[in-house]
mmCIF file of C-alpha atoms in Angstrom:
data_model
loop_
_atom_site.group_PDB
_atom_site.id
_atom_site.type_symbol
_atom_site.label_atom_id
_atom_site.label_comp_id
_atom_site.label_asym_id
_atom_site.label_seq_id
_atom_site.Cartn_x
_atom_site.Cartn_y
_atom_site.Cartn_z
ATOM 1 C CA MET H 12 12.572 25.592 23.378
ATOM 2 C CA GLY H 13 12.339 28.186 20.963
ATOM 3 C CA ILE H 14 10.285 29.800 24.163
ATOM 4 C CA PHE H 15 13.765 29.950 25.845
ATOM 5 C CA MET H 16 16.164 30.794 24.018
ATOM 6 C CA VAL H 17 13.466 34.259 23.139
ATOM 7 C CA MET H 18 13.933 34.444 27.159
ATOM 8 C CA ILE H 19 17.386 34.160 27.199
ATOM 9 C CA ALA H 20 17.913 36.992 24.206
ATOM 10 C CA GLY H 21 15.926 39.332 26.374
ATOM 11 C CA MET H 22 17.991 38.429 29.503
ATOM 12 C CA LEU H 23 21.478 38.979 27.117
ATOM 13 C CA LEU H 24 19.510 42.594 26.360
ATOM 14 C CA GLY H 25 18.748 43.192 29.603
ATOM 15 C CA ARG H 26 22.466 42.821 30.584
ATOM 16 C CA VAL H 27 22.700 46.205 28.877
ATOM 17 C CA HIS H 28 22.769 49.279 31.166
ATOM 18 C CA ARG H 29 21.905 51.895 28.966
ATOM 19 C CA LEU H 30 18.686 50.044 28.665
ATOM 20 C CA ARG H 31 18.034 50.229 31.944
ATOM 21 C CA LYS H 32 15.874 53.316 31.961
ATOM 22 C CA VAL H 33 13.477 51.360 30.055
ATOM 23 C CA LYS H 34 12.371 49.235 32.983
ATOM 24 C CA PRO H 35 8.843 50.805 33.741
ATOM 25 C CA TRP H 36 7.714 50.511 30.174
ATOM 26 C CA ASN H 37 9.430 47.000 29.707
ATOM 27 C CA GLU H 38 7.210 45.954 32.967
ATOM 28 C CA ARG H 39 3.652 47.597 31.175
ATOM 29 C CA LEU H 40 4.442 45.823 28.608
ATOM 30 C CA SER H 41 5.027 42.819 30.416
ATOM 31 C CA MET H 42 1.611 43.255 32.125
ATOM 32 C CA LEU H 43 -0.506 44.056 28.742
ATOM 33 C CA SER H 44 0.893 40.942 27.076
ATOM 34 C CA THR H 45 -0.565 38.828 29.680
ATOM 35 C CA PHE H 46 -3.956 40.128 29.689
ATOM 36 C CA VAL H 47 -3.922 40.006 26.150
ATOM 37 C CA LEU H 48 -2.697 35.916 26.425
ATOM 38 C CA ILE H 49 -5.513 35.869 28.935
ATOM 39 C CA PHE H 50 -8.006 37.032 26.861
ATOM 40 C CA CYS H 51 -7.101 34.913 23.872
ATOM 41 C CA MET H 52 -7.848 32.036 26.365
ATOM 42 C CA GLY H 53 -10.695 33.374 26.931
ATOM 43 C CA VAL H 54 -11.636 33.360 22.978
ATOM 44 C CA LEU H 55 -10.691 29.901 22.906
ATOM 45 C CA LEU H 56 -12.829 29.081 25.526
ATOM 46 C CA GLY H 57 -15.803 31.128 24.379
ATOM 47 C CA ARG H 58 -15.272 29.135 20.954
ATOM 48 C CA LYS H 59 -15.199 25.514 22.459
ATOM 49 C CA GLU H 60 -18.032 23.286 21.602
ATOM 50 C CA ASN H 61 -20.454 22.792 24.745
ATOM 51 C CA PHE H 62 -18.368 25.011 26.989
ATOM 52 C CA LEU H 63 -20.661 26.746 29.006
ATOM 53 C CA GLN H 64 -22.984 23.032 29.494
ATOM 54 C CA GLU H 65 -19.799 21.184 30.571
ATOM 55 C CA LEU H 66 -19.075 23.733 33.217
ATOM 56 C CA THR H 67 -22.245 23.515 34.484
ATOM 57 C CA THR H 68 -22.579 20.046 34.902
ATOM 58 C CA LEU H 69 -18.892 18.823 35.427
ATOM 59 C CA GLY H 70 -17.820 22.528 37.340
ATOM 60 C CA LEU H 71 -18.032 21.400 41.095
ATOM 61 C CA GLN H 72 -16.040 18.093 40.302
ATOM 62 C CA SER H 73 -13.603 20.152 38.296
ATOM 63 C CA PHE H 74 -13.350 22.690 40.925
ATOM 64 C CA LEU H 75 -12.574 20.108 43.356
ATOM 65 C CA PHE H 76 -9.714 18.891 40.883
ATOM 66 C CA PHE H 77 -8.481 22.068 40.878
ATOM 67 C CA ALA H 78 -8.255 23.522 44.908
ATOM 68 C CA ILE H 79 -7.477 20.205 46.496
ATOM 69 C CA PRO H 80 -4.482 19.419 44.561
ATOM 70 C CA THR H 81 -3.483 23.184 44.585
ATOM 71 C CA ILE H 82 -4.171 23.383 47.992
ATOM 72 C CA LEU H 83 -1.891 20.073 48.881
ATOM 73 C CA SER H 84 1.063 21.380 46.679
ATOM 74 C CA VAL H 85 1.137 24.517 48.065
ATOM 75 C CA VAL H 86 0.979 23.452 51.582
ATOM 76 C CA LEU H 87 3.476 21.097 51.024
ATOM 77 C CA VAL H 88 6.138 23.272 49.555
ATOM 78 C CA TYR H 89 5.207 25.728 52.156
ATOM 79 C CA LEU H 90 6.112 23.167 54.696
ATOM 80 C CA LEU H 91 9.633 21.705 52.885
ATOM 81 C CA THR H 92 10.873 25.197 51.861
ATOM 82 C CA ARG H 93 10.169 26.629 55.514
ATOM 83 C CA ARG H 94 11.794 23.580 56.660
ATOM 84 C CA PHE H 95 15.040 23.100 54.173
ATOM 85 C CA LEU H 96 14.982 26.355 52.653
ATOM 86 C CA LYS H 97 15.208 29.196 54.909
ATOM 87 C CA GLY H 98 14.419 33.037 53.485
ATOM 88 C CA ARG H 99 12.416 31.625 50.787
ATOM 89 C CA MET D 2 -6.043 45.973 40.281
ATOM 90 C CA LEU D 3 -3.874 43.375 38.530
ATOM 91 C CA VAL D 4 -6.768 40.706 39.548
ATOM 92 C CA VAL D 5 -9.448 42.883 38.342
ATOM 93 C CA PHE D 6 -7.952 43.336 34.556
ATOM 94 C CA THR D 7 -7.319 39.661 34.936
ATOM 95 C CA ILE D 8 -10.601 38.766 35.684
ATOM 96 C CA LEU D 9 -12.166 41.487 32.894
ATOM 97 C CA SER D 10 -9.825 40.030 29.918
ATOM 98 C CA LEU D 11 -10.766 36.808 30.706
ATOM 99 C CA PHE D 12 -14.457 37.842 30.377
ATOM 100 C CA LEU D 13 -14.470 40.430 27.440
ATOM 101 C CA GLY D 14 -12.336 37.097 25.881
ATOM 102 C CA LEU D 15 -15.136 34.600 26.323
ATOM 103 C CA ALA D 16 -17.682 37.090 25.749
ATOM 104 C CA TYR D 17 -16.060 37.576 22.669
ATOM 105 C CA GLY D 18 -15.499 33.935 21.826
ATOM 106 C CA LEU D 19 -19.308 32.981 22.526
ATOM 107 C CA SER D 20 -20.777 36.429 20.640
ATOM 108 C CA GLY D 21 -19.257 34.774 17.303
ATOM 109 C CA LEU D 22 -18.367 37.808 16.168
ATOM 110 C CA GLU D 23 -15.525 38.056 13.784
ATOM 111 C CA LEU D 24 -13.627 40.756 13.861
ATOM 112 C CA GLY D 25 -9.827 40.995 11.926
ATOM 113 C CA LEU D 26 -7.388 42.461 14.527
ATOM 114 C CA ILE D 27 -8.829 40.699 17.248
ATOM 115 C CA ASP D 28 -9.167 37.260 15.597
ATOM 116 C CA TRP D 29 -5.471 37.437 14.117
ATOM 117 C CA VAL D 30 -4.095 38.331 17.554
ATOM 118 C CA SER D 31 -6.352 35.317 19.521
ATOM 119 C CA ASN D 32 -5.351 32.672 16.374
ATOM 120 C CA HIS D 33 -1.349 34.036 16.853
ATOM 121 C CA SER D 34 -1.420 34.101 20.798
ATOM 122 C CA ASP D 35 2.097 32.272 20.588
ATOM 123 C CA LEU D 36 3.526 35.370 19.314
ATOM 124 C CA VAL D 37 2.385 37.042 22.253
ATOM 125 C CA LEU D 38 3.831 34.555 24.531
ATOM 126 C CA TYR D 39 6.935 35.037 22.937
ATOM 127 C CA LEU D 40 6.644 38.798 23.476
ATOM 128 C CA LEU D 41 5.932 38.003 27.340
ATOM 129 C CA MET D 42 9.129 35.935 27.642
ATOM 130 C CA PHE D 43 11.269 38.429 26.058
ATOM 131 C CA THR D 44 10.018 41.062 28.586
ATOM 132 C CA ILE D 45 10.577 38.778 31.705
ATOM 133 C CA GLY D 46 13.778 37.852 30.174
ATOM 134 C CA ILE D 47 14.648 41.514 30.006
ATOM 135 C CA SER D 48 13.227 42.094 33.701
ATOM 136 C CA ILE D 49 15.482 39.071 34.864
ATOM 137 C CA GLY D 50 18.544 40.424 33.080
ATOM 138 C CA MET D 51 18.279 43.597 35.038
ATOM 139 C CA HIS D 52 18.536 42.053 37.845
ATOM 140 C CA ASP D 53 22.117 41.536 39.280
ATOM 141 C CA GLY D 54 23.937 38.285 40.703
ATOM 142 C CA ILE D 55 20.581 36.453 40.328
ATOM 143 C CA ILE D 56 22.021 33.226 38.910
ATOM 144 C CA GLY D 57 24.336 33.417 41.863
ATOM 145 C CA LYS D 58 21.760 33.289 44.143
ATOM 146 C CA ILE D 59 19.949 30.626 42.696
ATOM 147 C CA ARG D 60 23.437 28.438 42.737
ATOM 148 C CA GLY D 61 23.598 28.556 46.191
ATOM 149 C CA TYR D 62 20.327 27.100 46.949
ATOM 150 C CA GLY D 63 22.135 23.538 45.217
ATOM 151 C CA LEU D 64 19.690 20.354 44.657
ATOM 152 C CA LYS D 65 17.745 21.716 47.379
ATOM 153 C CA ILE D 66 15.810 24.223 44.615
ATOM 154 C CA LEU D 67 14.190 20.775 43.509
ATOM 155 C CA MET D 68 12.463 20.638 46.217
ATOM 156 C CA ILE D 69 9.981 22.999 45.246
ATOM 157 C CA PRO D 70 8.826 21.263 42.025
ATOM 158 C CA LEU D 71 8.886 17.972 43.803
ATOM 159 C CA GLY D 72 6.338 19.232 46.688
ATOM 160 C CA THR D 73 4.419 20.659 43.657
ATOM 161 C CA THR D 74 4.088 17.067 41.976
ATOM 162 C CA VAL D 75 3.651 15.065 44.701
ATOM 163 C CA GLY D 76 1.108 17.273 46.309
ATOM 164 C CA SER D 77 -1.169 17.681 43.154
ATOM 165 C CA VAL D 78 -0.443 13.755 42.896
ATOM 166 C CA ALA D 79 -1.852 13.084 46.122
ATOM 167 C CA GLY D 80 -4.896 15.555 45.872
ATOM 168 C CA GLY D 81 -6.111 13.627 42.578
ATOM 169 C CA PHE D 82 -6.233 10.585 44.626
ATOM 170 C CA LEU D 83 -8.042 12.275 47.382
ATOM 171 C CA CYS D 84 -10.281 13.783 45.226
ATOM 172 C CA ALA D 85 -11.371 10.534 43.210
ATOM 173 C CA TRP D 86 -11.999 8.838 46.817
ATOM 174 C CA ILE D 87 -14.333 11.897 47.671
ATOM 175 C CA LEU D 88 -15.961 11.828 44.454
ATOM 176 C CA GLY D 89 -16.403 8.026 44.080
ATOM 177 C CA LEU D 90 -14.244 8.144 41.245
ATOM 178 C CA PRO D 91 -11.595 5.532 39.880
ATOM 179 C CA LEU D 92 -8.741 6.571 41.900
ATOM 180 C CA PHE D 93 -5.481 6.380 38.942
ATOM 181 C CA PRO D 94 -7.435 8.061 36.608
ATOM 182 C CA GLY D 95 -8.041 10.906 39.361
ATOM 183 C CA ALA D 96 -4.267 11.352 40.250
ATOM 184 C CA ALA D 97 -3.865 11.243 36.196
ATOM 185 C CA ILE D 98 -6.461 14.299 36.204
ATOM 186 C CA ALA D 99 -4.302 16.412 38.979
ATOM 187 C CA SER D 100 -0.979 15.321 37.268
ATOM 188 C CA GLY D 101 -1.970 17.902 34.451
ATOM 189 C CA MET D 102 -0.657 20.717 37.331
ATOM 190 C CA GLY D 103 -2.157 23.390 35.407
ATOM 191 C CA TRP D 104 -1.599 22.445 31.262
ATOM 192 C CA TYR D 105 -5.089 22.279 30.717
ATOM 193 C CA SER D 106 -4.433 21.649 26.908
ATOM 194 C CA LEU D 107 -2.287 18.620 27.163
ATOM 195 C CA ALA D 108 -4.241 17.296 30.181
ATOM 196 C CA GLY D 109 -7.852 17.419 28.126
ATOM 197 C CA ALA D 110 -6.688 16.239 25.181
ATOM 198 C CA THR D 111 -4.732 13.281 26.770
ATOM 199 C CA ILE D 112 -7.281 11.806 29.005
ATOM 200 C CA SER D 113 -10.320 12.395 26.760
ATOM 201 C CA ASN D 114 -8.105 9.778 24.716
ATOM 202 C CA LEU D 115 -7.273 7.886 27.420
ATOM 203 C CA GLY D 116 -10.344 7.777 29.809
ATOM 204 C CA GLY D 117 -13.031 9.058 27.818
ATOM 205 C CA ALA D 118 -14.787 12.568 27.074
ATOM 206 C CA GLU D 119 -15.924 13.162 30.520
ATOM 207 C CA LEU D 120 -12.682 12.662 32.559
ATOM 208 C CA GLY D 121 -11.140 14.437 29.897
ATOM 209 C CA SER D 122 -13.727 17.497 30.469
ATOM 210 C CA ILE D 123 -13.216 17.581 34.624
ATOM 211 C CA ALA D 124 -8.994 17.434 33.536
ATOM 212 C CA PHE D 125 -9.308 20.287 30.743
ATOM 213 C CA LEU D 126 -11.749 22.387 32.876
ATOM 214 C CA SER D 127 -9.936 21.374 36.590
ATOM 215 C CA ASN D 128 -6.727 22.508 35.149
ATOM 216 C CA LEU D 129 -7.956 25.699 33.568
ATOM 217 C CA MET D 130 -9.127 26.462 37.051
ATOM 218 C CA ARG D 131 -5.593 25.892 37.812
ATOM 219 C CA GLU D 132 -4.001 28.440 35.727
ATOM 220 C CA ILE D 133 -6.810 31.439 35.764
ATOM 221 C CA PHE D 134 -7.044 30.677 39.959
ATOM 222 C CA ALA D 135 -2.995 31.380 40.070
ATOM 223 C CA PHE D 136 -3.511 34.752 38.572
ATOM 224 C CA LEU D 137 -5.924 35.531 41.961
ATOM 225 C CA LEU D 138 -3.786 33.050 44.868
ATOM 226 C CA ILE D 139 -0.354 34.815 43.758
ATOM 227 C CA PRO D 140 -0.890 38.101 45.584
ATOM 228 C CA VAL D 141 -2.564 36.414 48.353
ATOM 229 C CA LEU D 142 0.277 34.180 48.850
ATOM 230 C CA ALA D 143 3.076 36.290 48.266
ATOM 231 C CA VAL D 144 1.532 38.039 51.605
ATOM 232 C CA ARG D 145 0.508 35.286 53.827
ATOM 233 C CA CYS D 146 3.140 31.969 52.639
ATOM 234 C CA ASN D 147 6.333 32.708 50.983
ATOM 235 C CA SER D 148 7.330 32.819 47.124
ATOM 236 C CA ALA D 149 7.597 28.821 46.751
ATOM 237 C CA ALA D 150 3.972 28.636 47.496
ATOM 238 C CA CYS D 151 3.253 31.249 44.635
ATOM 239 C CA ILE D 152 4.980 28.995 41.952
ATOM 240 C CA SER D 153 3.704 26.052 43.615
ATOM 241 C CA ALA D 154 0.161 27.525 43.131
ATOM 242 C CA ALA D 155 0.877 28.181 39.420
ATOM 243 C CA GLY D 156 1.874 24.352 38.837
ATOM 244 C CA ALA D 157 3.110 23.800 35.028
ATOM 245 C CA THR D 158 2.032 27.410 34.268
ATOM 246 C CA SER D 159 4.923 28.727 36.488
ATOM 247 C CA GLU D 160 6.957 28.863 33.450
ATOM 248 C CA ASP D 161 5.073 31.250 31.068
ATOM 249 C CA THR D 162 1.688 32.782 31.641
ATOM 250 C CA THR D 163 1.735 33.450 35.499
ATOM 251 C CA LEU D 164 5.295 35.114 35.205
ATOM 252 C CA PRO D 165 4.345 38.387 35.308
ATOM 253 C CA VAL D 166 2.261 38.212 38.264
ATOM 254 C CA LEU D 167 4.801 36.325 40.116
ATOM 255 C CA LEU D 168 7.500 39.306 39.011
ATOM 256 C CA LYS D 169 5.339 41.871 40.244
ATOM 257 C CA TYR D 170 4.285 40.121 43.525
ATOM 258 C CA THR D 171 7.359 38.072 44.540
ATOM 259 C CA ASN D 172 10.989 39.038 42.692
ATOM 260 C CA GLU D 173 13.351 38.287 39.592
ATOM 261 C CA GLU D 174 15.058 35.741 41.995
ATOM 262 C CA THR D 175 11.713 33.700 42.013
ATOM 263 C CA VAL D 176 10.632 34.158 38.426
ATOM 264 C CA VAL D 177 14.202 32.057 37.696
ATOM 265 C CA ILE D 178 13.405 29.284 40.004
ATOM 266 C CA SER D 179 9.342 29.534 38.542
ATOM 267 C CA VAL D 180 10.688 29.266 35.124
ATOM 268 C CA LEU D 181 13.137 26.106 36.574
ATOM 269 C CA HIS D 182 9.874 24.549 38.260
ATOM 270 C CA GLY D 183 7.690 25.302 35.551
ATOM 271 C CA ILE D 184 9.922 23.153 33.037
ATOM 272 C CA ILE D 185 10.437 20.175 35.605
ATOM 273 C CA CYS D 186 6.813 19.893 36.468
ATOM 274 C CA SER D 187 6.206 20.504 32.266
ATOM 275 C CA PHE D 188 8.466 17.516 31.725
ATOM 276 C CA PHE D 189 6.545 15.330 34.390
ATOM 277 C CA VAL D 190 3.136 15.844 33.299
ATOM 278 C CA PRO D 191 2.798 13.602 30.392
ATOM 279 C CA ILE D 192 4.650 10.884 31.594
ATOM 280 C CA LEU D 193 2.413 10.849 35.158
ATOM 281 C CA ILE D 194 -0.946 10.776 33.255
ATOM 282 C CA SER D 195 0.326 8.056 31.036
ATOM 283 C CA PHE D 196 1.620 6.044 34.096
ATOM 284 C CA PHE D 197 -1.381 6.817 35.977
ATOM 285 C CA PHE D 198 -3.467 5.149 32.962
ATOM 286 C CA GLN D 199 -1.224 1.906 32.817
ATOM 287 C CA LEU D 200 -2.158 1.363 36.595
ATOM 288 C CA ALA D 201 -5.647 1.820 35.766
#
């Protein structure tokens, strides 16, 4: 819940017209935070016991369990939104 | 360029984690990644706030907007059944794995407890891949399909980590829908995992 409160606080701050000139800097900070988060995810994985071993033994099965559900989700949502939510 | 930096960040993090090095600042940041997530959500909030008339536009869609999380959830579960069938695994645990929809930490831990270490590892890795590949898929889907398809690819992660990529390749309106989508999908993840293991 706290995370959404932080986001709402950001939305309220974003309404302040005077701050609109910081938009490019805000976008840069946003991207930087994402890269730092992905880096942290990498650190977490690198420190996970047997990560590389698991990746080599269960990698293909895991890839299928990622790819097929993702493809079906995307196709279904694409078709639904084209049919019922034109313009999305 | 964004994709290159995404991959680079992941590999640098992996290399650091595997190296066993312990550098003060990097360790502090990686142990407090929740603070980075707060910063990210704050900046995303500012971007949304700067855009006029978003809430009105989203209201205009009404309940039809729920079609996106519904489609993501149904597609993921159906994909889980199909994968399990292809790989000769039990069907319901297969559906449970795909029900993680990218929430790798929860899916990995829960399925390890309910279905054993091997299924737990598959759940962890496959849901991790969903998050990582979302960064690579969103730019392509934004051009080839539509913004709803981008949100769907991100699954439950559409409420946080994948938001900046969505913002870059779609628009502020999509980001608000994406947060709503992520909240709904994340709500269903633990429910679906438990449900499919009860049926197993």
